[in-house]
Coordinates of N, CA and C in Angstrom, one line a residue:
M22 N -7.3 -16.0 6.2 CA -7.6 -15.9 4.8 C -6.3 -16.3 4.0
E23 N -6.5 -17.1 3.0 CA -5.4 -17.5 2.1 C -5.2 -16.5 1.0
L24 N -4.1 -15.9 0.9 CA -3.8 -14.9 -0.1 C -3.4 -15.6 -1.4
I25 N -3.8 -15.1 -2.5 CA -3.7 -15.8 -3.8 C -2.9 -14.9 -4.8
Q26 N -1.8 -15.4 -5.3 CA -1.0 -14.6 -6.3 C -1.8 -14.6 -7.6
Q27 N -2.0 -13.4 -8.1 CA -2.7 -13.3 -9.4 C -1.7 -13.9 -10.5
N28 N -0.4 -13.7 -10.3 CA 0.6 -14.3 -11.2 C 1.4 -15.3 -10.3
P29 N 1.4 -16.6 -10.8 CA 2.1 -17.6 -10.0 C 3.6 -17.4 -9.9
D30 N 4.1 -16.6 -10.8 CA 5.6 -16.4 -10.9 C 6.0 -15.4 -9.9
I31 N 6.8 -15.7 -8.9 CA 7.2 -14.8 -7.9 C 7.9 -13.6 -8.4
A32 N 8.6 -13.8 -9.6 CA 9.3 -12.7 -10.2 C 8.5 -11.5 -10.6
A33 N 7.2 -11.7 -10.8 CA 6.3 -10.6 -11.1 C 6.2 -9.6 -9.9
Y34 N 6.4 -10.1 -8.7 CA 6.3 -9.3 -7.5 C 7.7 -8.7 -7.1
L35 N 8.6 -8.8 -8.0 CA 9.9 -8.2 -7.8 C 10.2 -7.2 -9.0
A36 N 9.4 -7.3 -10.0 CA 9.6 -6.5 -11.3 C 9.2 -5.1 -11.1
P37 N 9.9 -4.2 -11.8 CA 9.4 -2.8 -11.9 C 8.2 -2.7 -12.8
G38 N 7.4 -1.7 -12.5 CA 6.2 -1.4 -13.3 C 6.0 0.0 -13.5
E39 N 4.9 0.4 -14.1 CA 4.6 1.8 -14.4 C 4.4 2.5 -13.0
A40 N 3.7 1.9 -12.1 CA 3.4 2.5 -10.8 C 4.5 2.2 -9.8
V41 N 4.9 0.9 -9.7 CA 5.9 0.4 -8.8 C 7.2 0.6 -9.5
D42 N 7.7 1.8 -9.7 CA 8.9 2.1 -10.5 C 10.1 2.2 -9.6
H43 N 10.4 1.0 -9.1 CA 11.5 0.9 -8.1 C 12.9 1.1 -8.6
E44 N 13.0 1.2 -9.9 CA 14.4 1.5 -10.5 C 14.6 3.0 -10.6
H45 N 13.6 3.8 -10.2 CA 13.8 5.3 -10.3 C 14.8 5.8 -9.3
P46 N 15.6 6.8 -9.6 CA 16.6 7.3 -8.7 C 16.0 7.7 -7.3
T47 N 14.9 8.3 -7.3 CA 14.2 8.8 -6.1 C 14.0 7.6 -5.1
V48 N 13.5 6.5 -5.7 CA 13.3 5.3 -4.8 C 14.7 4.8 -4.4
G49 N 15.7 4.8 -5.3 CA 17.0 4.3 -4.9 C 17.6 5.1 -3.8
R50 N 17.4 6.4 -3.7 CA 18.0 7.2 -2.6 C 17.4 6.8 -1.3
V51 N 16.1 6.6 -1.3 CA 15.5 6.2 0.0 C 15.9 4.8 0.4
V52 N 16.0 3.9 -0.5 CA 16.5 2.5 -0.3 C 17.9 2.6 0.3
E53 N 18.8 3.4 -0.3 CA 20.2 3.5 0.2 C 20.2 4.0 1.6
H54 N 19.4 5.0 1.9 CA 19.4 5.6 3.2 C 18.9 4.6 4.3
L55 N 17.8 3.9 4.0 CA 17.3 2.9 4.9 C 18.2 1.7 5.1
S56 N 18.8 1.3 4.0 CA 19.7 0.1 4.0 C 20.9 0.3 4.9
R57 N 21.4 1.5 5.0 CA 22.6 1.7 5.7 C 22.4 1.3 7.2
E58 N 21.3 1.6 7.8 CA 21.0 1.3 9.2 C 20.3 -0.1 9.3
H59 N 19.7 -0.6 8.3 CA 18.9 -1.8 8.4 C 19.3 -2.8 7.3
P60 N 20.5 -3.4 7.4 CA 20.9 -4.4 6.3 C 20.2 -5.7 6.3
D61 N 19.6 -6.1 7.4 CA 18.8 -7.3 7.4 C 17.4 -7.1 6.8
A62 N 17.0 -8.1 6.0 CA 15.7 -8.0 5.3 C 14.5 -7.7 6.2
Y63 N 14.4 -8.3 7.3 CA 13.3 -8.1 8.2 C 13.4 -6.7 8.8
A64 N 14.5 -6.3 9.2 CA 14.7 -4.9 9.8 C 14.4 -3.9 8.7
Y65 N 14.9 -4.1 7.5 CA 14.7 -3.2 6.4 C 13.2 -3.1 6.1
A66 N 12.5 -4.2 6.0 CA 11.1 -4.2 5.7 C 10.3 -3.4 6.7
E67 N 10.6 -3.6 8.0 CA 10.0 -2.8 9.0 C 10.3 -1.3 9.0
A68 N 11.6 -1.0 8.7 CA 12.0 0.4 8.6 C 11.3 1.1 7.4
A69 N 11.2 0.4 6.3 CA 10.6 0.9 5.1 C 9.1 1.2 5.3
F70 N 8.5 0.2 6.1 CA 7.1 0.4 6.4 C 6.9 1.7 7.3
A71 N 7.7 1.8 8.3 CA 7.6 3.0 9.2 C 7.9 4.3 8.4
H72 N 8.8 4.2 7.4 CA 9.2 5.4 6.6 C 7.9 5.9 5.8
V73 N 7.3 4.9 5.2 CA 6.1 5.3 4.4 C 4.9 5.7 5.3
R74 N 4.7 4.9 6.3 CA 3.6 5.2 7.2 C 3.7 6.5 7.9
D75 N 4.9 6.8 8.4 CA 5.1 8.0 9.3 C 5.7 9.2 8.7
T76 N 6.4 9.1 7.5 CA 7.0 10.4 7.0 C 6.3 10.9 5.7
I77 N 5.4 10.1 5.2 CA 4.6 10.5 4.0 C 3.1 10.6 4.5
P78 N 2.6 11.8 4.7 CA 1.3 12.0 5.2 C 0.2 11.5 4.2
H79 N -0.8 10.8 4.7 CA -2.0 10.5 3.9 C -2.6 11.8 3.5
S80 N -2.8 12.1 2.3 CA -3.3 13.4 1.8 C -4.6 13.8 2.4
A81 N -5.5 12.9 2.8 CA -6.7 13.2 3.4 C -6.5 13.7 4.8
D82 N -5.5 13.2 5.5 CA -5.2 13.6 6.9 C -4.5 15.0 6.8
S83 N -3.6 15.2 5.9 CA -2.9 16.5 5.8 C -3.6 17.6 5.1
G84 N -4.6 17.3 4.3 CA -5.3 18.3 3.5 C -4.7 18.5 2.1
D85 N -3.7 17.8 1.8 CA -3.0 18.0 0.5 C -3.9 17.6 -0.6
L86 N -4.0 18.4 -1.6 CA -5.0 18.2 -2.7 C -4.3 17.4 -3.9
R87 N -3.0 17.2 -3.9 CA -2.3 16.6 -5.0 C -2.6 15.1 -5.0
V88 N -2.6 14.5 -6.2 CA -2.8 13.0 -6.4 C -1.6 12.5 -6.9
T89 N -1.0 11.5 -6.2 CA 0.2 10.8 -6.7 C -0.2 9.3 -6.9
W90 N 0.5 8.7 -7.8 CA 0.2 7.3 -8.1 C 1.5 6.4 -8.4
R91 N 2.6 7.1 -8.8 CA 3.9 6.4 -9.0 C 4.6 6.4 -7.7
A92 N 5.3 5.3 -7.4 CA 6.1 5.3 -6.2 C 7.1 6.4 -6.1
S93 N 7.8 6.7 -7.2 CA 8.8 7.8 -7.1 C 8.1 9.1 -6.8
D94 N 6.9 9.4 -7.3 CA 6.2 10.6 -7.0 C 5.8 10.7 -5.6
V95 N 5.3 9.6 -5.1 CA 4.9 9.6 -3.7 C 6.1 9.9 -2.8
L96 N 7.2 9.3 -3.0 CA 8.4 9.5 -2.2 C 9.0 10.9 -2.4
E97 N 8.9 11.4 -3.6 CA 9.4 12.8 -3.9 C 8.5 13.9 -3.4
E98 N 7.2 13.7 -3.6 CA 6.3 14.8 -3.2 C 5.8 14.6 -1.8
R99 N 6.0 13.4 -1.2 CA 5.7 13.1 0.2 C 4.2 13.3 0.5
T100 N 3.4 12.7 -0.4 CA 1.9 12.7 -0.2 C 1.3 11.6 -1.0
G101 N 0.1 11.2 -0.5 CA -0.6 10.2 -1.3 C -1.7 9.6 -0.4
I102 N -2.7 9.0 -1.1 CA -3.7 8.3 -0.4 C -3.2 6.8 -0.2
C103 N -4.0 6.0 0.4 CA -3.6 4.6 0.8 C -3.0 3.9 -0.4
Y104 N -3.7 4.0 -1.6 CA -3.2 3.2 -2.8 C -1.8 3.7 -3.1
A105 N -1.6 5.0 -3.1 CA -0.3 5.5 -3.5 C 0.8 5.1 -2.5
K106 N 0.5 5.2 -1.2 CA 1.4 4.8 -0.2 C 1.8 3.4 -0.2
A107 N 0.8 2.5 -0.6 CA 1.1 1.1 -0.8 C 2.0 0.9 -1.9
V108 N 1.8 1.6 -3.0 CA 2.7 1.5 -4.2 C 4.2 1.9 -3.8
A109 N 4.3 2.9 -3.0 CA 5.6 3.4 -2.5 C 6.3 2.3 -1.7
Y110 N 5.5 1.7 -0.7 CA 6.1 0.7 0.1 C 6.5 -0.5 -0.7
A111 N 5.7 -0.9 -1.6 CA 6.0 -2.1 -2.5 C 7.3 -1.8 -3.2
A112 N 7.5 -0.6 -3.7 CA 8.7 -0.3 -4.5 C 9.9 -0.3 -3.6
L113 N 9.8 0.1 -2.4 CA 11.0 0.1 -1.5 C 11.3 -1.4 -1.2
L114 N 10.4 -2.2 -1.0 CA 10.6 -3.6 -0.8 C 11.3 -4.3 -2.0
R115 N 10.7 -4.1 -3.2 CA 11.2 -4.8 -4.4 C 12.6 -4.3 -4.7
A116 N 12.9 -3.1 -4.4 CA 14.2 -2.6 -4.7 C 15.3 -3.3 -3.9
R117 N 14.9 -3.9 -2.8 CA 15.8 -4.7 -1.9 C 15.7 -6.2 -2.2
G118 N 14.9 -6.5 -3.2 CA 14.8 -8.0 -3.6 C 13.8 -8.7 -2.7
I119 N 12.9 -8.0 -2.1 CA 11.8 -8.6 -1.3 C 10.5 -8.5 -2.0
P120 N 9.9 -9.7 -2.3 CA 8.7 -9.7 -3.1 C 7.6 -8.9 -2.4
A121 N 6.9 -8.1 -3.1 CA 5.8 -7.3 -2.6 C 4.7 -7.2 -3.6
A122 N 3.4 -7.3 -3.0 CA 2.2 -7.3 -3.8 C 1.3 -6.3 -3.3
L123 N 0.4 -5.9 -4.2 CA -0.7 -4.9 -3.8 C -2.0 -5.7 -3.6
C124 N -2.7 -5.4 -2.5 CA -4.0 -6.1 -2.3 C -4.9 -5.1 -1.6
Y125 N -6.2 -5.5 -1.5 CA -7.2 -4.5 -1.2 C -8.3 -5.1 -0.2
Q126 N -8.9 -4.1 0.5 CA -10.1 -4.4 1.3 C -11.2 -3.5 0.8
R127 N -12.4 -3.9 1.0 CA -13.6 -3.1 0.8 C -14.1 -2.7 2.1
L128 N -14.1 -1.4 2.4 CA -14.5 -0.9 3.7 C -15.8 0.0 3.5
A129 N -16.5 0.3 4.6 CA -17.7 1.1 4.6 C -17.8 1.9 5.9
D130 N -18.8 2.8 5.8 CA -19.1 3.5 7.1 C -19.8 2.6 8.1
D131 N -20.0 3.1 9.3 CA -20.6 2.2 10.3 C -22.0 1.7 10.1
D132 N -22.7 2.3 9.1 CA -24.0 1.8 8.7 C -24.0 1.0 7.4
G133 N -22.8 0.7 6.9 CA -22.6 0.0 5.7 C -22.7 0.8 4.4
S134 N -22.9 2.1 4.6 CA -23.0 2.9 3.4 C -21.6 3.4 2.9
R135 N -21.6 4.0 1.8 CA -20.3 4.6 1.2 C -19.2 3.6 1.2
P136 N -19.3 2.5 0.5 CA -18.2 1.6 0.4 C -17.0 2.2 -0.4
V137 N -15.8 1.7 -0.1 CA -14.6 2.2 -0.8 C -13.5 1.2 -0.7
L138 N -12.7 1.1 -1.7 CA -11.5 0.2 -1.6 C -10.4 0.8 -0.8
H139 N -9.7 0.0 -0.1 CA -8.6 0.4 0.7 C -7.4 -0.4 0.3
G140 N -6.2 0.3 0.1 CA -5.0 -0.4 -0.5 C -4.1 -0.8 0.6
L141 N -3.6 -2.1 0.5 CA -2.6 -2.7 1.4 C -1.4 -3.2 0.6
V142 N -0.4 -3.7 1.3 CA 0.8 -4.3 0.7 C 0.9 -5.7 1.3
A143 N 1.2 -6.7 0.6 CA 1.6 -8.0 1.1 C 3.1 -8.2 0.8
V144 N 3.8 -8.7 1.9 CA 5.2 -8.9 1.8 C 5.6 -10.4 2.0
L145 N 6.5 -10.9 1.3 CA 7.0 -12.3 1.5 C 8.5 -12.2 1.8
L146 N 8.8 -12.3 3.1 CA 10.1 -12.1 3.6 C 10.9 -13.4 3.5
P147 N 12.2 -13.4 3.4 CA 13.0 -14.6 3.2 C 12.7 -15.6 4.4
G148 N 12.6 -16.8 4.0 CA 12.3 -17.9 4.9 C 10.9 -18.1 5.3
E149 N 10.0 -17.1 4.9 CA 8.6 -17.2 5.2 C 7.9 -18.0 4.1
R150 N 6.9 -18.7 4.4 CA 6.1 -19.5 3.5 C 4.8 -18.8 3.0
T151 N 4.4 -17.8 3.8 CA 3.2 -17.1 3.5 C 3.4 -15.6 3.5
W152 N 2.5 -15.0 2.6 CA 2.6 -13.5 2.5 C 2.0 -12.9 3.8
A153 N 2.4 -11.7 4.2 CA 1.9 -11.0 5.3 C 1.5 -9.6 4.9
R154 N 0.2 -9.3 5.1 CA -0.3 -8.0 4.7 C 0.1 -6.9 5.7
Q155 N 0.4 -5.7 5.1 CA 0.8 -4.6 5.9 C 0.0 -3.4 5.4
D156 N -0.2 -2.4 6.3 CA -1.0 -1.2 6.0 C -0.2 0.0 6.3
P157 N 0.5 0.6 5.3 CA 1.3 1.8 5.5 C 0.5 3.1 5.4
R158 N -0.8 3.0 5.5 CA -1.7 4.2 5.3 C -1.3 5.4 6.1
G159 N -0.9 5.2 7.4 CA -0.6 6.3 8.3 C -1.6 6.3 9.4
N160 N -1.0 6.4 10.6 CA -1.9 6.3 11.8 C -2.5 7.7 12.1
K161 N -3.6 7.7 12.9 CA -4.3 8.8 13.4 C -5.1 8.4 14.5
P162 N -5.8 9.3 15.2 CA -6.7 8.8 16.3 C -7.7 7.7 15.8
G163 N -7.7 6.6 16.4 CA -8.5 5.5 16.0 C -7.9 4.5 15.0
V164 N -6.7 4.8 14.5 CA -6.0 4.0 13.6 C -4.6 3.7 14.1
D165 N -4.3 2.4 14.3 CA -3.0 2.1 14.8 C -2.4 0.9 14.1
A166 N -2.0 1.1 12.8 CA -1.4 0.0 12.0 C 0.0 -0.2 12.4
R167 N 0.4 -1.4 12.5 CA 1.8 -1.8 12.8 C 2.4 -2.8 11.8
F168 N 3.7 -2.8 11.7 CA 4.4 -3.8 10.9 C 4.3 -5.1 11.7
S169 N 3.8 -6.2 11.0 CA 3.7 -7.5 11.8 C 3.8 -8.6 10.8
I170 N 4.6 -9.6 11.0 CA 4.6 -10.8 10.2 C 3.7 -11.9 10.7
G171 N 3.4 -11.9 12.0 CA 2.5 -12.8 12.6 C 1.1 -12.4 12.5
E172 N 0.6 -12.0 13.6 CA -0.8 -11.5 13.7 C -0.9 -10.1 12.9
E173 N -1.9 -10.0 12.0 CA -2.1 -8.8 11.3 C -2.4 -7.6 12.2
R174 N -1.8 -6.5 11.9 CA -2.0 -5.2 12.6 C -2.4 -4.1 11.6
L175 N -3.5 -4.3 10.9 CA -3.9 -3.4 9.9 C -4.7 -2.3 10.5
A176 N -4.9 -1.2 9.7 CA -5.7 -0.1 10.2 C -7.1 -0.5 10.5
W177 N -7.7 -1.3 9.7 CA -9.1 -1.7 9.9 C -9.2 -3.3 9.7
T178 N -10.1 -3.9 10.5 CA -10.5 -5.3 10.3 C -11.9 -5.2 9.6
V179 N -12.1 -6.0 8.6 CA -13.3 -6.0 7.9 C -14.5 -6.5 8.7
R180 N -15.6 -5.9 8.5 CA -16.9 -6.3 9.2 C -17.9 -6.8 8.2
P181 N -18.0 -8.1 8.0 CA -18.9 -8.7 7.0 C -20.3 -8.2 7.2
E182 N -20.7 -7.9 8.4 CA -22.1 -7.5 8.6 C -22.4 -6.2 7.9
F183 N -21.3 -5.4 7.5 CA -21.5 -4.2 6.8 C -21.0 -4.3 5.3
N184 N -21.0 -5.6 4.9 CA -20.6 -5.9 3.5 C -19.1 -5.5 3.2
E185 N -18.3 -5.5 4.2 CA -16.9 -5.3 4.0 C -16.2 -6.6 3.6
V186 N -15.1 -6.4 2.9 CA -14.5 -7.6 2.3 C -13.0 -7.5 2.3
D187 N -12.3 -8.6 2.6 CA -10.9 -8.8 2.4 C -10.7 -9.5 1.0
Y188 N -10.2 -8.8 0.1 CA -9.9 -9.4 -1.2 C -8.6 -10.2 -1.1
P189 N -8.6 -11.5 -1.5 CA -7.5 -12.4 -1.3 C -6.4 -12.3 -2.4
V190 N -6.7 -11.6 -3.6 CA -5.8 -11.7 -4.7 C -4.7 -10.7 -4.5
L191 N -3.5 -11.1 -4.9 CA -2.3 -10.3 -4.8 C -1.9 -9.8 -6.2
Y192 N -1.8 -8.5 -6.4 CA -1.5 -7.9 -7.7 C 0.0 -7.4 -7.8
A193 N 0.6 -7.5 -8.9 CA 1.9 -7.0 -9.1 C 1.9 -5.5 -9.3
E194 N 0.9 -5.0 -9.9 CA 0.7 -3.5 -10.1 C -0.7 -3.2 -9.6
P195 N -1.0 -1.9 -9.3 CA -2.3 -1.5 -8.8 C -3.4 -2.1 -9.7
H196 N -4.5 -2.6 -9.1 CA -5.7 -3.0 -9.9 C -6.1 -1.9 -10.9
P197 N -6.5 -2.3 -12.1 CA -6.8 -1.3 -13.1 C -7.9 -0.3 -12.6
V198 N -8.9 -0.7 -11.8 CA -9.9 0.3 -11.4 C -9.2 1.3 -10.4
V199 N -8.3 0.9 -9.7 CA -7.6 1.8 -8.8 C -6.6 2.7 -9.6
L200 N -5.8 2.2 -10.5 CA -4.9 3.0 -11.2 C -5.6 4.0 -12.1
D201 N -6.7 3.5 -12.8 CA -7.5 4.4 -13.6 C -8.0 5.6 -12.8
A202 N -8.5 5.4 -11.6 CA -9.1 6.5 -10.8 C -8.0 7.4 -10.4
L203 N -6.8 6.9 -10.0 CA -5.7 7.8 -9.6 C -5.2 8.6 -10.8
R204 N -5.0 8.0 -11.9 CA -4.5 8.7 -13.1 C -5.4 9.7 -13.7
A205 N -6.7 9.5 -13.5 CA -7.7 10.4 -14.1 C -8.0 11.6 -13.3
A206 N -7.7 11.6 -12.0 CA -8.1 12.6 -11.1 C -7.1 13.8 -11.1
P207 N -7.5 15.0 -11.4 CA -6.6 16.2 -11.4 C -6.3 16.6 -9.9
D208 N -7.2 16.3 -9.0 CA -7.0 16.6 -7.6 C -7.7 15.7 -6.7
R209 N -7.4 15.8 -5.4 CA -8.0 14.8 -4.5 C -9.5 15.0 -4.3
P210 N -10.1 16.2 -4.3 CA -11.6 16.3 -4.3 C -12.3 15.5 -5.4
T211 N -11.7 15.6 -6.6 CA -12.2 14.8 -7.8 C -12.0 13.3 -7.5
L212 N -10.9 13.0 -7.0 CA -10.6 11.5 -6.7 C -11.6 11.0 -5.7
W213 N -11.9 11.8 -4.7 CA -12.9 11.3 -3.7 C -14.2 11.0 -4.3
R214 N -14.6 11.7 -5.4 CA -15.9 11.4 -6.0 C -15.9 10.2 -6.9
T215 N -14.6 9.8 -7.3 CA -14.5 8.7 -8.2 C -13.8 7.4 -7.7
L216 N -13.6 7.4 -6.4 CA -12.9 6.3 -5.8 C -13.7 5.0 -6.1
P217 N -13.0 3.9 -6.4 CA -13.7 2.6 -6.7 C -14.3 2.1 -5.4
T218 N -15.4 1.4 -5.6 CA -16.1 0.9 -4.5 C -16.0 -0.7 -4.3
E219 N -15.5 -1.3 -5.4 CA -15.2 -2.7 -5.4 C -14.3 -3.1 -6.5
L220 N -13.8 -4.3 -6.4 CA -13.0 -4.9 -7.5 C -13.8 -5.6 -8.4

């Protein structure tokens, strides 16, 4: 699948935003910590991926009822759903000068019911010509996402027979339907009832 930048200017995928607030001191502290041991861009991108995937529990897995949507809040409170964790990973990348975009899949249950959007990050590492999608959601039984620049190692592969979709567009900030749902939800049970089902 060819990924398409919503904004043709690569600078958009390095800029701070309301959600991808990579100039926040909380983000800076994590970047400084990771950069000490991983000065190379590739090693840093992989370490930042592992940090978000493995040290910030997905709130549905942990049972945390809080809803986070800013990168700094995700890193500070150490919780978030896939959209929020994607925002945190994008912020860690941009803070090191690595272009990062937000992108999405539409997933469903095994019978095609209950569709929902799933959040990913696309990274453009130095010397690479193409974006590479990453899924920092967090692993669990049946989910084994890995950092990979070659073959994708996402949590889920879409199944067209169940009306699942890989959306090709790369966004600088969370898609409005995603951001609106996160910002409006006072807790995760409410968010679960209002998760967007498509872009």
